[in-house]
Amino acid sequence: MKELNTAQAWEILGGLSKPGKMPGWSIGLPAKECNTGGKLQNVKGSVCNNCYALKGCYVFKVVQDAQYRRLKALQHHLWVHAMVVLINNKKPDVFRWHDSGDVQNLEHLNKIFEVCKQTPTRRHWMPTKEAWVKDHLHRAPKNLTIRISSPMVDQGPIKSWPNTSTVVTKKATCPAPQQGGQCLDCRKCWNPKIKNISYFYLVYILIGLGIILLWILFPQSLLLLFLIIASYHFGKEDSEFISKNQKQSFLLKTFKGFEFKGTNCSHPFAKLDFDYDVPMLDAQFVNLEQGTGIVHCAPSHGPDDFNLCLNNNIKAVETVDDDGKYTKHVLNFEGIHIFKANPIVIEKLKNEKNLLANGKLNHSYPHSWRSKAPLVHRATPQWFISMESHKLRDKALKAIDDTEFYPAKGKERLRSMIETRPDWCVSRQRVWGVPLPIFISKSDGKVLVDEDVFENIASIYEKEGSDCWFSDDPQKFLGDKYKAEDFVKLKDIVEVWFDSGSTHSFVLEKRRDLKWPASMYLEGSDQHRGWFHSSLLESCGTRGRAPFESILSHGFVMDGKGLKMSKSLGNQIFPEDILKKYGADILRVWVTASDYSEDLRIDYSILEQHAEAYRKIRNTFRYLMGNINDNYSEQEYANIDISKLPELEKLMLHKLYILNEKFKANFREYNFHVLYKELLNFCTVDLSSFYLSLIHI
């Protein structure tokens, strides 16, 4: 299985959310897509009538879009793994399933069970209105509490359902009404020992009356109240930070976000020569689920900001140099390291009387996966291969249509990547790699394009290797036509995927025992983004077609539970150990019997099953060969009069013919696991249990 980082997991899932009434994290789905709840929404007196998840911030398009992204993500083959990564990263003591929405089907429920199993140190809670879930409660992990709600208000608990939730209009066991409608850390409903929890239906009315009373008595507190309420959907850290630091505030006017479009703000350091306006820009990547909805833009330090400012004709300038220090473009702070500048900036804001508050927030931040050191994104000059200027994208998409994919779903996966990918950045700034052999004129900044120079560089590389680009005199590569002092020699290297993508050229075209294009490229499913992808683009750009006629992608070898093998888990299994215990044939049988289109599971119990199946096949053939007459002589099949054979023999020949046709079809489609099952069934059922038993009689 592909190892995901937090950003990749977040992208797959469409993100998590924070439930409004309790601490921790949750994942929300669209309430409109609830199977049972969707029907109850229009039933008067039901618990889903007037559903909270169909009102308030839930009606906003950005919220709904996020929910539907999460719903679609349920079909992703890495959904379970991504959920485990995010839950482990966020480290919630408790995790709620479905702040909005509900379980979609049994497959969805099984995935939830698996996530809970793989996060055994977390407590999970899932409220649901799907009655069928009760049939699977016995399989639920111990760290997951499931409460199945009574469908109608005041219906009361249903005895056959353990851990029922009931909505009542009066006396309640849930203490939320005494806690301002908040769950806080009560967690009674998370306790599986409590068989029924009653929720007070009128609590929202009481909260509303409390807000009105508070507004009448203390009108200046409305802004603070708004911030507290907003924290339920926009992130508690931000609102708590503001509420702690805001001394006194008064509500003057409320605005919709779109009303700020086209507004220019004054820079807080305007008196310190930061004499430019700060425009308010409408951005789709800002949502209502995280943050305040208003963020700063740094076009040189993030792709979203870069593209937004580019579309608004705002130029990205280099504000941070290679050493992590501010450049001359950041007035009054030039030469200061970015992580040491915070107290200095705060002090200057105080001096300018433009500091509202300061403090620390807990939030996600890019960091090195190895050293955990914080990272800073920087916009730097790079070299790109255009996807449009020479119709590279169109060529690649046509090549995909001309390619056979095994399994077929790989075609759409690669196609979607090509359709949406940006221009190909092929340069890197590292100390080791294949150099980009580019000279840039000092006089006009143009790239030197000269076939003689290119051929000269290529011949030198072939003789001496590419490292000479960094060590030898530039004049050696330019020859006699140009002077080295007139040019700058590029120090960038080519990204490694361009290297891998060009292997078809110096492997397939250089070896006489191989052909171009290759009959098949075979690799793991992660190579749709890697080797398959880069090879396709490189070949289409230089030769107009794919370097392969077909692609076969396979999953990854996992342990028997579907977990990635690792030393820390101690779940590794080594081929040499398998060979010692079972022999090579059993390992071959496991390979043949596994569906390569998905992740392949292996442990000794699985191998034992294949060993038993192998013995059945082997014993069947041994019995057949042992019953051949000693006077057996080879005969021409065409000379045998089948019509004169016994009916039983005719039947078995017919079955054998069908099996042979299936074999040929499965071989053509590389469905070896289907072929294996057909052979096993034929040997154990048709031959052993049926044919051989009748002959023996």
PDB file of C-alpha atoms in Angstrom, residues 253-363:
ATOM      1  CA  LYS A 253     -22.250  46.351  11.094  1.00  0.00           C
ATOM      2  CA  THR A 254     -22.357  42.868   9.550  1.00  0.00           C
ATOM      3  CA  PHE A 255     -21.187  42.034   6.017  1.00  0.00           C
ATOM      4  CA  LYS A 256     -21.411  39.175   3.576  1.00  0.00           C
ATOM      5  CA  GLY A 257     -18.062  37.980   2.297  1.00  0.00           C
ATOM      6  CA  PHE A 258     -18.795  38.832  -1.343  1.00  0.00           C
ATOM      7  CA  GLU A 259     -19.387  42.485  -0.355  1.00  0.00           C
ATOM      8  CA  PHE A 260     -15.651  42.875   0.262  1.00  0.00           C
ATOM      9  CA  LYS A 261     -14.804  42.018  -3.344  1.00  0.00           C
ATOM     10  CA  GLY A 262     -12.902  44.905  -4.925  1.00  0.00           C
ATOM     11  CA  THR A 263     -12.140  46.523  -1.546  1.00  0.00           C
ATOM     12  CA  ASN A 264      -8.601  47.748  -0.835  1.00  0.00           C
ATOM     13  CA  CYS A 265      -7.221  47.629   2.691  1.00  0.00           C
ATOM     14  CA  SER A 266      -4.475  49.775   4.143  1.00  0.00           C
ATOM     15  CA  HIS A 267      -1.241  47.958   5.000  1.00  0.00           C
ATOM     16  CA  PRO A 268      -0.503  48.006   8.771  1.00  0.00           C
ATOM     17  CA  PHE A 269       3.050  49.171   7.926  1.00  0.00           C
ATOM     18  CA  ALA A 270       1.905  51.865   5.523  1.00  0.00           C
ATOM     19  CA  LYS A 271       3.894  54.477   7.482  1.00  0.00           C
ATOM     20  CA  LEU A 272       7.027  52.285   7.165  1.00  0.00           C
ATOM     21  CA  ASP A 273       7.114  52.597   3.366  1.00  0.00           C
ATOM     22  CA  PHE A 274       4.769  49.656   2.720  1.00  0.00           C
ATOM     23  CA  ASP A 275       2.853  52.126   0.586  1.00  0.00           C
ATOM     24  CA  TYR A 276       0.680  49.751  -1.453  1.00  0.00           C
ATOM     25  CA  ASP A 277      -2.927  48.694  -1.144  1.00  0.00           C
ATOM     26  CA  VAL A 278      -4.003  45.248  -0.044  1.00  0.00           C
ATOM     27  CA  PRO A 279      -6.936  44.107  -2.239  1.00  0.00           C
ATOM     28  CA  MET A 280      -9.652  41.759  -0.978  1.00  0.00           C
ATOM     29  CA  LEU A 281      -9.810  38.849  -3.419  1.00  0.00           C
ATOM     30  CA  ASP A 282     -12.514  36.231  -3.859  1.00  0.00           C
ATOM     31  CA  ALA A 283     -10.925  32.773  -3.463  1.00  0.00           C
ATOM     32  CA  GLN A 284     -12.547  29.361  -3.862  1.00  0.00           C
ATOM     33  CA  PHE A 285      -9.954  27.597  -1.703  1.00  0.00           C
ATOM     34  CA  VAL A 286     -11.146  29.472   1.412  1.00  0.00           C
ATOM     35  CA  ASN A 287     -14.036  27.558   2.991  1.00  0.00           C
ATOM     36  CA  LEU A 288     -16.332  27.696   5.988  1.00  0.00           C
ATOM     37  CA  GLU A 289     -15.019  24.544   7.614  1.00  0.00           C
ATOM     38  CA  GLN A 290     -11.618  25.853   8.676  1.00  0.00           C
ATOM     39  CA  GLY A 291     -10.315  29.253   9.658  1.00  0.00           C
ATOM     40  CA  THR A 292     -12.089  32.591   9.657  1.00  0.00           C
ATOM     41  CA  GLY A 293     -12.819  32.888   5.962  1.00  0.00           C
ATOM     42  CA  ILE A 294     -10.349  35.784   5.662  1.00  0.00           C
ATOM     43  CA  VAL A 295      -6.711  34.883   5.049  1.00  0.00           C
ATOM     44  CA  HIS A 296      -3.550  36.652   3.949  1.00  0.00           C
ATOM     45  CA  CYS A 297      -2.064  35.984   0.538  1.00  0.00           C
ATOM     46  CA  ALA A 298       1.595  35.278  -0.105  1.00  0.00           C
ATOM     47  CA  PRO A 299       1.878  34.675  -3.876  1.00  0.00           C
ATOM     48  CA  SER A 300       5.520  33.570  -3.603  1.00  0.00           C
ATOM     49  CA  HIS A 301       4.827  30.970  -0.921  1.00  0.00           C
ATOM     50  CA  GLY A 302       1.943  28.742  -1.947  1.00  0.00           C
ATOM     51  CA  PRO A 303       0.276  27.471  -5.136  1.00  0.00           C
ATOM     52  CA  ASP A 304      -3.237  28.676  -4.229  1.00  0.00           C
ATOM     53  CA  ASP A 305      -2.027  32.183  -3.434  1.00  0.00           C
ATOM     54  CA  PHE A 306       0.239  32.211  -6.487  1.00  0.00           C
ATOM     55  CA  ASN A 307      -2.556  31.310  -8.910  1.00  0.00           C
ATOM     56  CA  LEU A 308      -5.042  33.681  -7.268  1.00  0.00           C
ATOM     57  CA  CYS A 309      -2.673  36.621  -7.489  1.00  0.00           C
ATOM     58  CA  LEU A 310      -1.623  35.641 -11.017  1.00  0.00           C
ATOM     59  CA  ASN A 311      -5.267  35.771 -12.126  1.00  0.00           C
ATOM     60  CA  ASN A 312      -5.555  39.225 -10.525  1.00  0.00           C
ATOM     61  CA  ASN A 313      -2.371  40.609 -12.143  1.00  0.00           C
ATOM     62  CA  ILE A 314      -0.461  40.672  -8.850  1.00  0.00           C
ATOM     63  CA  LYS A 315       3.206  39.863  -9.402  1.00  0.00           C
ATOM     64  CA  ALA A 316       4.962  37.346  -7.193  1.00  0.00           C
ATOM     65  CA  VAL A 317       8.255  38.712  -5.838  1.00  0.00           C
ATOM     66  CA  GLU A 318      11.025  36.807  -4.073  1.00  0.00           C
ATOM     67  CA  THR A 319      10.591  37.720  -0.399  1.00  0.00           C
ATOM     68  CA  VAL A 320      12.665  34.885   1.122  1.00  0.00           C
ATOM     69  CA  ASP A 321      16.147  33.885  -0.072  1.00  0.00           C
ATOM     70  CA  ASP A 322      17.871  30.491  -0.126  1.00  0.00           C
ATOM     71  CA  ASP A 323      18.973  30.919   3.509  1.00  0.00           C
ATOM     72  CA  GLY A 324      15.449  31.543   4.772  1.00  0.00           C
ATOM     73  CA  LYS A 325      16.028  35.280   5.257  1.00  0.00           C
ATOM     74  CA  TYR A 326      13.892  38.172   4.084  1.00  0.00           C
ATOM     75  CA  THR A 327      15.070  39.893   0.899  1.00  0.00           C
ATOM     76  CA  LYS A 328      15.165  43.580   0.028  1.00  0.00           C
ATOM     77  CA  HIS A 329      11.518  43.403  -1.020  1.00  0.00           C
ATOM     78  CA  VAL A 330      10.522  43.133   2.663  1.00  0.00           C
ATOM     79  CA  LEU A 331      11.396  46.620   3.892  1.00  0.00           C
ATOM     80  CA  ASN A 332      12.797  47.055   7.413  1.00  0.00           C
ATOM     81  CA  PHE A 333      13.228  43.278   7.794  1.00  0.00           C
ATOM     82  CA  GLU A 334      15.860  42.465   5.164  1.00  0.00           C
ATOM     83  CA  GLY A 335      18.378  39.829   6.298  1.00  0.00           C
ATOM     84  CA  ILE A 336      16.258  38.605   9.233  1.00  0.00           C
ATOM     85  CA  HIS A 337      15.483  34.880   9.320  1.00  0.00           C
ATOM     86  CA  ILE A 338      11.757  34.286   8.901  1.00  0.00           C
ATOM     87  CA  PHE A 339      11.439  32.191  12.074  1.00  0.00           C
ATOM     88  CA  LYS A 340      13.229  34.847  14.130  1.00  0.00           C
ATOM     89  CA  ALA A 341      11.239  37.766  12.753  1.00  0.00           C
ATOM     90  CA  ASN A 342       7.962  37.206  14.651  1.00  0.00           C
ATOM     91  CA  PRO A 343       8.844  39.141  17.841  1.00  0.00           C
ATOM     92  CA  ILE A 344      10.322  41.966  15.776  1.00  0.00           C
ATOM     93  CA  VAL A 345       7.187  42.228  13.611  1.00  0.00           C
ATOM     94  CA  ILE A 346       4.960  42.145  16.710  1.00  0.00           C
ATOM     95  CA  GLU A 347       6.938  44.938  18.325  1.00  0.00           C
ATOM     96  CA  LYS A 348       6.684  47.133  15.220  1.00  0.00           C
ATOM     97  CA  LEU A 349       2.935  46.501  15.032  1.00  0.00           C
ATOM     98  CA  LYS A 350       2.638  47.618  18.647  1.00  0.00           C
ATOM     99  CA  ASN A 351       4.623  50.756  17.875  1.00  0.00           C
ATOM    100  CA  GLU A 352       2.327  51.506  14.949  1.00  0.00           C
ATOM    101  CA  LYS A 353      -0.696  50.791  17.178  1.00  0.00           C
ATOM    102  CA  ASN A 354      -1.944  48.268  14.624  1.00  0.00           C
ATOM    103  CA  LEU A 355      -1.823  45.106  16.732  1.00  0.00           C
ATOM    104  CA  LEU A 356      -5.210  43.727  17.738  1.00  0.00           C
ATOM    105  CA  ALA A 357      -3.865  40.696  19.612  1.00  0.00           C
ATOM    106  CA  ASN A 358      -1.098  38.123  19.521  1.00  0.00           C
ATOM    107  CA  GLY A 359      -0.805  34.541  20.692  1.00  0.00           C
ATOM    108  CA  LYS A 360      -0.148  30.989  19.570  1.00  0.00           C
ATOM    109  CA  LEU A 361      -2.504  28.766  17.610  1.00  0.00           C
ATOM    110  CA  ASN A 362      -2.367  25.023  17.135  1.00  0.00           C
ATOM    111  CA  HIS A 363      -2.729  24.286  13.450  1.00  0.00           C
TER     112      HIS A 363
END
